[in-house]
Coordinates of C-alpha atoms in Angstrom, one line a residue:
M239 CA 38.6 -93.8 -190.7
A240 CA 36.0 -91.1 -191.7
T241 CA 34.2 -89.3 -189.0
L242 CA 30.3 -89.3 -189.0
R243 CA 28.8 -86.3 -187.2
L244 CA 25.2 -86.7 -186.0
F245 CA 22.8 -83.9 -185.1
A246 CA 19.4 -83.4 -183.6
N247 CA 17.3 -86.6 -183.6
L248 CA 20.0 -88.7 -185.1
R249 CA 22.3 -87.8 -182.2
E250 CA 19.6 -88.8 -179.7
I251 CA 18.9 -92.1 -181.4
A252 CA 22.5 -93.0 -181.7
G253 CA 23.4 -91.8 -178.2
T254 CA 26.5 -90.0 -179.6
N255 CA 27.4 -87.1 -181.8
R256 CA 30.4 -88.7 -183.4
V257 CA 31.1 -92.1 -185.0
D258 CA 34.3 -93.2 -186.6
L259 CA 33.6 -95.5 -189.6
D260 CA 35.8 -97.5 -192.0
A261 CA 34.1 -96.3 -195.2
T262 CA 35.2 -95.1 -198.7
S263 CA 32.0 -93.3 -199.6
V264 CA 29.1 -91.5 -197.9
G265 CA 26.8 -94.4 -198.8
D266 CA 29.0 -96.9 -197.1
A267 CA 29.2 -94.8 -193.9
L268 CA 25.4 -94.3 -193.8
D269 CA 24.8 -98.0 -194.3
E270 CA 27.1 -98.9 -191.5
A271 CA 25.5 -96.4 -189.2
V272 CA 22.0 -97.8 -190.0
E273 CA 23.3 -101.3 -189.3
R274 CA 24.5 -100.1 -185.9
Y275 CA 21.5 -98.0 -184.8
G276 CA 18.5 -99.6 -186.4
D277 CA 15.2 -98.8 -188.1
K278 CA 14.4 -95.6 -186.3
F279 CA 17.7 -94.2 -187.2
A280 CA 17.2 -95.2 -190.8
A281 CA 13.8 -93.6 -190.9
T282 CA 15.2 -90.3 -189.7
L283 CA 18.2 -90.6 -191.9
S284 CA 16.0 -90.8 -195.0
T285 CA 15.0 -87.1 -194.8
A286 CA 18.4 -85.8 -193.6
Q287 CA 20.9 -83.8 -195.6
V288 CA 24.6 -84.7 -195.8
W289 CA 27.8 -82.6 -196.0
V290 CA 31.4 -83.7 -196.4
N291 CA 33.8 -81.1 -195.0
G292 CA 31.2 -78.4 -195.3
D293 CA 30.1 -79.2 -198.9
Q294 CA 26.7 -80.8 -199.7
A295 CA 27.2 -84.4 -200.7
D296 CA 25.3 -87.5 -201.7
R297 CA 25.8 -91.3 -201.2
S298 CA 28.3 -91.5 -204.1
T299 CA 30.7 -88.9 -202.7
S300 CA 34.0 -90.5 -201.8
V301 CA 35.6 -90.0 -198.4
T302 CA 38.9 -90.6 -196.8
G303 CA 40.2 -91.0 -193.3
N304 CA 40.5 -87.3 -192.8
D305 CA 36.9 -86.4 -193.9
E306 CA 34.0 -85.3 -191.7
I307 CA 30.5 -86.4 -192.8
A308 CA 27.8 -84.2 -191.2
V309 CA 24.3 -85.6 -191.2
I310 CA 21.6 -83.1 -190.2
P311 CA 17.8 -84.0 -190.3
P312 CA 15.1 -81.4 -191.0
V313 CA 14.0 -79.5 -187.9
S314 CA 10.7 -77.8 -186.9
G315 CA 10.1 -74.6 -185.2
G316 CA 11.4 -72.3 -187.9
A317 CA 15.0 -73.4 -188.0
T318 CA 16.1 -74.8 -191.3
V319 CA 19.0 -76.8 -192.6
L320 CA 21.2 -74.7 -194.8
G321 CA 21.7 -75.3 -198.5
E322 CA 24.2 -73.8 -200.8
S323 CA 21.9 -71.0 -201.8
T324 CA 21.6 -69.9 -198.2
D325 CA 25.2 -68.6 -198.4
I326 CA 24.0 -65.7 -200.5
T327 CA 21.2 -64.9 -198.0
R328 CA 23.7 -65.0 -195.1
A329 CA 26.1 -62.8 -197.0
I330 CA 23.4 -60.2 -197.7
L331 CA 22.1 -60.2 -194.2
T332 CA 25.5 -60.0 -192.5
G333 CA 26.7 -57.4 -195.0
S334 CA 23.7 -55.2 -194.4
L335 CA 24.4 -55.3 -190.6
W336 CA 28.1 -54.6 -191.2
V337 CA 27.4 -51.6 -193.4
T338 CA 24.9 -50.3 -190.9
V339 CA 27.4 -50.4 -188.1
L340 CA 30.1 -48.8 -190.3
V341 CA 27.9 -46.0 -191.4
A342 CA 26.7 -45.4 -187.8
N343 CA 30.3 -45.2 -186.7
L344 CA 30.9 -42.4 -189.2
I345 CA 27.8 -40.5 -187.9
S346 CA 28.4 -40.5 -184.1
V347 CA 29.3 -42.7 -181.2
E348 CA 25.6 -42.6 -180.2
A349 CA 24.6 -44.0 -183.5
L350 CA 27.4 -46.6 -183.3
A351 CA 26.1 -47.7 -179.9
F352 CA 22.5 -48.1 -181.3
A353 CA 23.7 -50.0 -184.3
A354 CA 26.0 -52.3 -182.3
V355 CA 23.1 -53.2 -179.9
G356 CA 20.8 -53.9 -182.8
T357 CA 23.3 -56.1 -184.5
A358 CA 24.0 -58.0 -181.2
I359 CA 20.2 -58.6 -180.7
A360 CA 19.9 -59.9 -184.3
W361 CA 22.9 -62.2 -183.6
L362 CA 21.5 -63.5 -180.3
W363 CA 18.1 -64.2 -182.0
D364 CA 19.9 -66.2 -184.7
M365 CA 21.9 -68.1 -182.1
S366 CA 18.7 -68.9 -180.2
D367 CA 17.0 -70.1 -183.3
T368 CA 19.8 -72.5 -184.3
Y369 CA 20.4 -73.6 -180.7
A370 CA 16.7 -74.7 -180.6
M371 CA 17.5 -77.2 -183.3
R372 CA 19.0 -79.4 -180.6
R373 CA 17.6 -78.2 -177.3
T374 CA 14.9 -75.9 -175.8
A375 CA 16.0 -72.4 -176.8
F376 CA 18.0 -70.5 -174.2
Q377 CA 16.5 -67.3 -172.8
I378 CA 17.1 -64.5 -175.2
I379 CA 15.5 -61.6 -173.4
P380 CA 18.1 -61.4 -170.6
A381 CA 20.9 -61.8 -173.1
M382 CA 19.5 -58.9 -175.2
A383 CA 19.3 -56.8 -172.0
A384 CA 22.9 -57.6 -171.3
A385 CA 24.0 -56.4 -174.8
T386 CA 22.0 -53.1 -174.2
A387 CA 23.5 -52.6 -170.7
G388 CA 27.0 -53.2 -172.0
A389 CA 26.8 -50.6 -174.8
T390 CA 24.8 -48.0 -172.8
A391 CA 27.0 -48.1 -169.7
A392 CA 30.2 -48.0 -171.8
Y393 CA 29.0 -44.9 -173.7
R394 CA 28.0 -43.1 -170.5
W395 CA 30.9 -44.1 -168.2
G396 CA 33.6 -45.6 -170.4
E397 CA 35.6 -48.5 -169.1
T398 CA 34.1 -48.3 -165.6
G399 CA 30.6 -48.4 -167.2
L400 CA 31.6 -51.4 -169.3
A401 CA 32.5 -53.3 -166.2
G402 CA 29.2 -52.2 -164.6
G403 CA 27.1 -53.0 -167.6
L404 CA 28.7 -56.5 -167.9
A405 CA 27.9 -57.1 -164.2
V406 CA 24.3 -55.9 -164.6
G407 CA 23.8 -58.1 -167.7
V408 CA 25.1 -61.2 -165.9
M409 CA 22.9 -60.5 -162.9
I410 CA 19.9 -60.0 -165.1
T411 CA 20.6 -63.4 -166.7
L412 CA 21.0 -65.1 -163.3
G413 CA 17.9 -63.4 -161.9
W414 CA 15.8 -64.4 -164.8
A415 CA 16.1 -68.0 -163.7
V416 CA 14.2 -67.1 -160.5
V417 CA 11.1 -66.0 -162.4
D418 CA 11.4 -68.3 -165.4
K419 CA 11.6 -72.0 -164.6
T420 CA 12.6 -72.9 -168.2
N421 CA 15.9 -71.3 -167.6
R422 CA 16.9 -73.3 -164.5
S423 CA 18.7 -76.1 -166.1
V424 CA 22.5 -75.9 -166.0
E425 CA 22.9 -76.0 -169.7
S426 CA 20.3 -73.4 -170.5
L427 CA 21.5 -71.0 -167.7
A428 CA 25.2 -71.5 -168.7
T429 CA 24.5 -70.9 -172.4
T430 CA 22.4 -67.8 -171.7
T431 CA 25.0 -66.3 -169.3
L432 CA 27.9 -67.0 -171.6
L433 CA 26.2 -65.4 -174.6
A434 CA 24.9 -62.5 -172.5
A435 CA 28.5 -61.8 -171.4
V436 CA 29.8 -62.1 -174.9
A437 CA 27.2 -59.7 -176.3
A438 CA 27.7 -57.2 -173.5
L439 CA 31.5 -57.2 -174.0
G440 CA 31.2 -57.1 -177.8
T441 CA 28.9 -54.1 -177.9
G442 CA 30.5 -52.3 -174.9
T443 CA 34.1 -52.6 -176.2
L444 CA 33.1 -51.5 -179.7
V445 CA 31.6 -48.4 -178.2
I446 CA 34.7 -47.7 -176.1
V447 CA 36.8 -48.0 -179.2
G448 CA 34.5 -45.6 -180.9
L449 CA 35.1 -43.1 -178.1
R450 CA 38.8 -43.4 -178.8
S451 CA 38.7 -43.2 -182.6
A452 CA 36.2 -43.8 -185.4
A453 CA 39.2 -45.0 -187.5
E454 CA 39.9 -47.8 -185.1
V455 CA 36.3 -49.0 -185.2
A456 CA 36.4 -49.0 -189.0
A457 CA 39.7 -50.9 -188.9
F458 CA 38.2 -53.6 -186.7
L459 CA 35.1 -53.9 -188.9
G460 CA 37.3 -54.2 -192.0
I461 CA 39.6 -56.8 -190.4
A462 CA 36.6 -58.8 -189.1
A463 CA 35.0 -58.7 -192.5
V464 CA 38.1 -59.9 -194.3
A465 CA 38.5 -62.7 -191.7
A466 CA 34.9 -63.8 -192.2
V467 CA 35.4 -64.1 -196.0
A468 CA 38.7 -65.9 -195.5
A469 CA 37.1 -68.4 -193.2
W470 CA 34.5 -69.1 -195.8
A471 CA 37.1 -69.4 -198.5
G472 CA 39.2 -71.7 -196.4
R473 CA 36.3 -74.0 -195.7
R474 CA 35.1 -73.9 -199.3
F475 CA 38.4 -74.1 -201.2
G476 CA 41.2 -74.7 -198.8
G477 CA 41.1 -78.4 -198.5
A478 CA 43.8 -80.0 -196.3
S479 CA 46.4 -77.2 -197.1
L480 CA 44.5 -74.2 -195.6
D481 CA 41.9 -74.7 -192.9
P482 CA 39.5 -71.9 -192.0
N483 CA 41.3 -71.0 -188.8
L484 CA 44.7 -70.6 -190.6
A485 CA 42.9 -68.6 -193.2
I486 CA 41.5 -66.2 -190.5
L487 CA 45.0 -65.7 -189.0
L488 CA 46.7 -64.9 -192.4
A489 CA 43.8 -62.7 -193.5
T490 CA 43.7 -60.8 -190.2
L491 CA 47.4 -60.1 -190.3
A492 CA 47.2 -58.8 -193.9
A493 CA 44.2 -56.7 -193.1
G494 CA 45.9 -55.2 -190.1
I495 CA 48.9 -54.2 -192.2
G496 CA 46.4 -52.8 -194.8
A497 CA 44.6 -50.7 -192.2
G498 CA 47.8 -49.2 -190.9
A499 CA 48.9 -48.4 -194.5
L500 CA 45.6 -46.8 -195.5
A501 CA 44.8 -44.6 -192.5
E502 CA 47.4 -42.0 -191.5
S503 CA 45.9 -41.8 -188.0
L504 CA 46.6 -45.5 -187.3
D505 CA 50.0 -46.7 -186.4
M506 CA 51.2 -49.6 -188.6
V507 CA 52.9 -51.5 -185.7
V508 CA 49.9 -51.2 -183.4
M509 CA 47.6 -52.4 -186.2
L510 CA 49.7 -55.4 -186.9
L511 CA 50.1 -56.4 -183.3
A512 CA 46.5 -55.8 -182.5
A513 CA 45.4 -57.8 -185.5
A514 CA 47.6 -60.7 -184.4
V515 CA 46.0 -60.8 -181.0
T516 CA 42.5 -60.2 -182.4
A517 CA 42.9 -63.2 -184.7
G518 CA 42.8 -65.4 -181.6
G519 CA 39.5 -63.8 -180.6
L520 CA 38.1 -64.2 -184.0
I521 CA 39.0 -67.9 -184.1
A522 CA 37.6 -68.3 -180.5
G523 CA 34.3 -66.6 -181.6
R524 CA 34.0 -69.0 -184.5
S525 CA 34.5 -72.0 -182.2
L526 CA 31.9 -70.6 -179.8
G527 CA 29.4 -70.2 -182.6
S528 CA 30.0 -73.7 -183.8
L529 CA 29.7 -75.1 -180.2
V530 CA 26.3 -73.3 -179.6
R531 CA 24.9 -73.9 -183.1
N532 CA 26.2 -77.5 -183.7
G533 CA 26.7 -78.8 -180.2
D534 CA 30.4 -79.4 -181.0
V535 CA 33.3 -77.5 -182.3
L536 CA 33.5 -78.3 -186.0
H537 CA 36.1 -76.5 -188.1
T538 CA 35.2 -77.7 -191.5
V539 CA 31.4 -78.1 -191.4
R540 CA 29.1 -75.2 -192.1
A541 CA 27.2 -74.2 -189.0
P542 CA 23.4 -73.6 -189.3
G543 CA 22.1 -70.1 -188.9
L544 CA 22.0 -66.9 -191.0
L545 CA 24.4 -64.7 -189.1
T546 CA 27.3 -67.2 -188.5
M547 CA 29.8 -64.6 -189.9
L548 CA 29.1 -62.4 -186.9
D549 CA 30.3 -65.1 -184.4
P550 CA 34.0 -64.3 -184.7
A551 CA 33.4 -60.5 -184.5
M552 CA 31.4 -60.7 -181.3
V553 CA 34.3 -62.2 -179.4
G554 CA 37.1 -60.5 -181.4
A555 CA 35.9 -56.9 -180.5
S556 CA 36.9 -57.3 -176.9
L557 CA 40.5 -58.4 -177.8
W558 CA 40.7 -55.6 -180.4
W559 CA 40.0 -53.1 -177.6
V560 CA 42.4 -54.7 -175.2
S561 CA 45.1 -54.9 -177.9
L562 CA 44.8 -51.2 -178.7
L563 CA 45.2 -50.2 -175.1
L564 CA 48.2 -52.5 -174.6
F565 CA 50.1 -51.8 -177.8
S566 CA 49.3 -48.1 -178.0
A567 CA 50.8 -47.6 -174.6
V568 CA 53.9 -49.7 -175.4
T569 CA 54.6 -47.9 -178.7
S570 CA 53.9 -44.4 -177.6

């Protein structure tokens, strides 16, 4: 049976985000859903866009029992449903931020910290915008403050500063609920706190790695970039034989070997082992992004947002740092 994924108003009307349907085409699936959920569902469905396994589809598109049909209606408030052309925009925006961080890393650790915080703030803003497609937006200001605290404290006091910056960021997030009643629901507070912690750890650990070696930062940026491209290719062309998560794992391992081979200052064994561990963080980051942006972990459906390719890197940076500490000590 094909799986129908519902978002925004369609999810609210149906009372569920997932429906298993016995259908052989998108049209059959949509007709069966309309029969179940009525005229209001049909009216909203008439303006929705449909994807099958991440590719835009129409009513004539055939489906099998392993396919996921995502139905996303238009939303207000500035968030938009993504079309195929948006992939180019996403690649340009993400690539620009990636290059900025890479160049800053070559200049100085101070510049790296500044660029990392700016990138994290852009990522949080994009997450907030897409999250608002489903719910009232989480509180972005305390999350931004946490990202800044993590990087600044890590630069000033190293690992101890990272711990302190993370604690300060979380406390700011929790304290924000005292003065802002819109942040007092469990879902909003939990989402804000989680993303604040991820942003603080992501920026802080990248700065700490920069204090160790600019080459190790460049290696991570290269590995994360290769993994992001592999995830896109796996979703777009992999089909049933190569899902995006497996593509991330294989690409990360290959990129780790490449980093060790290209840079004399990097140990090949450490790079390979660190890449293997970091692949888990990259996959976890992709799952986190899907959960916040879609309301569910969808591996084969394109998540809304312009900076989705940064989702894996924000989580993966922390595991990259931990892996370097662990394996450098073991192999030295």
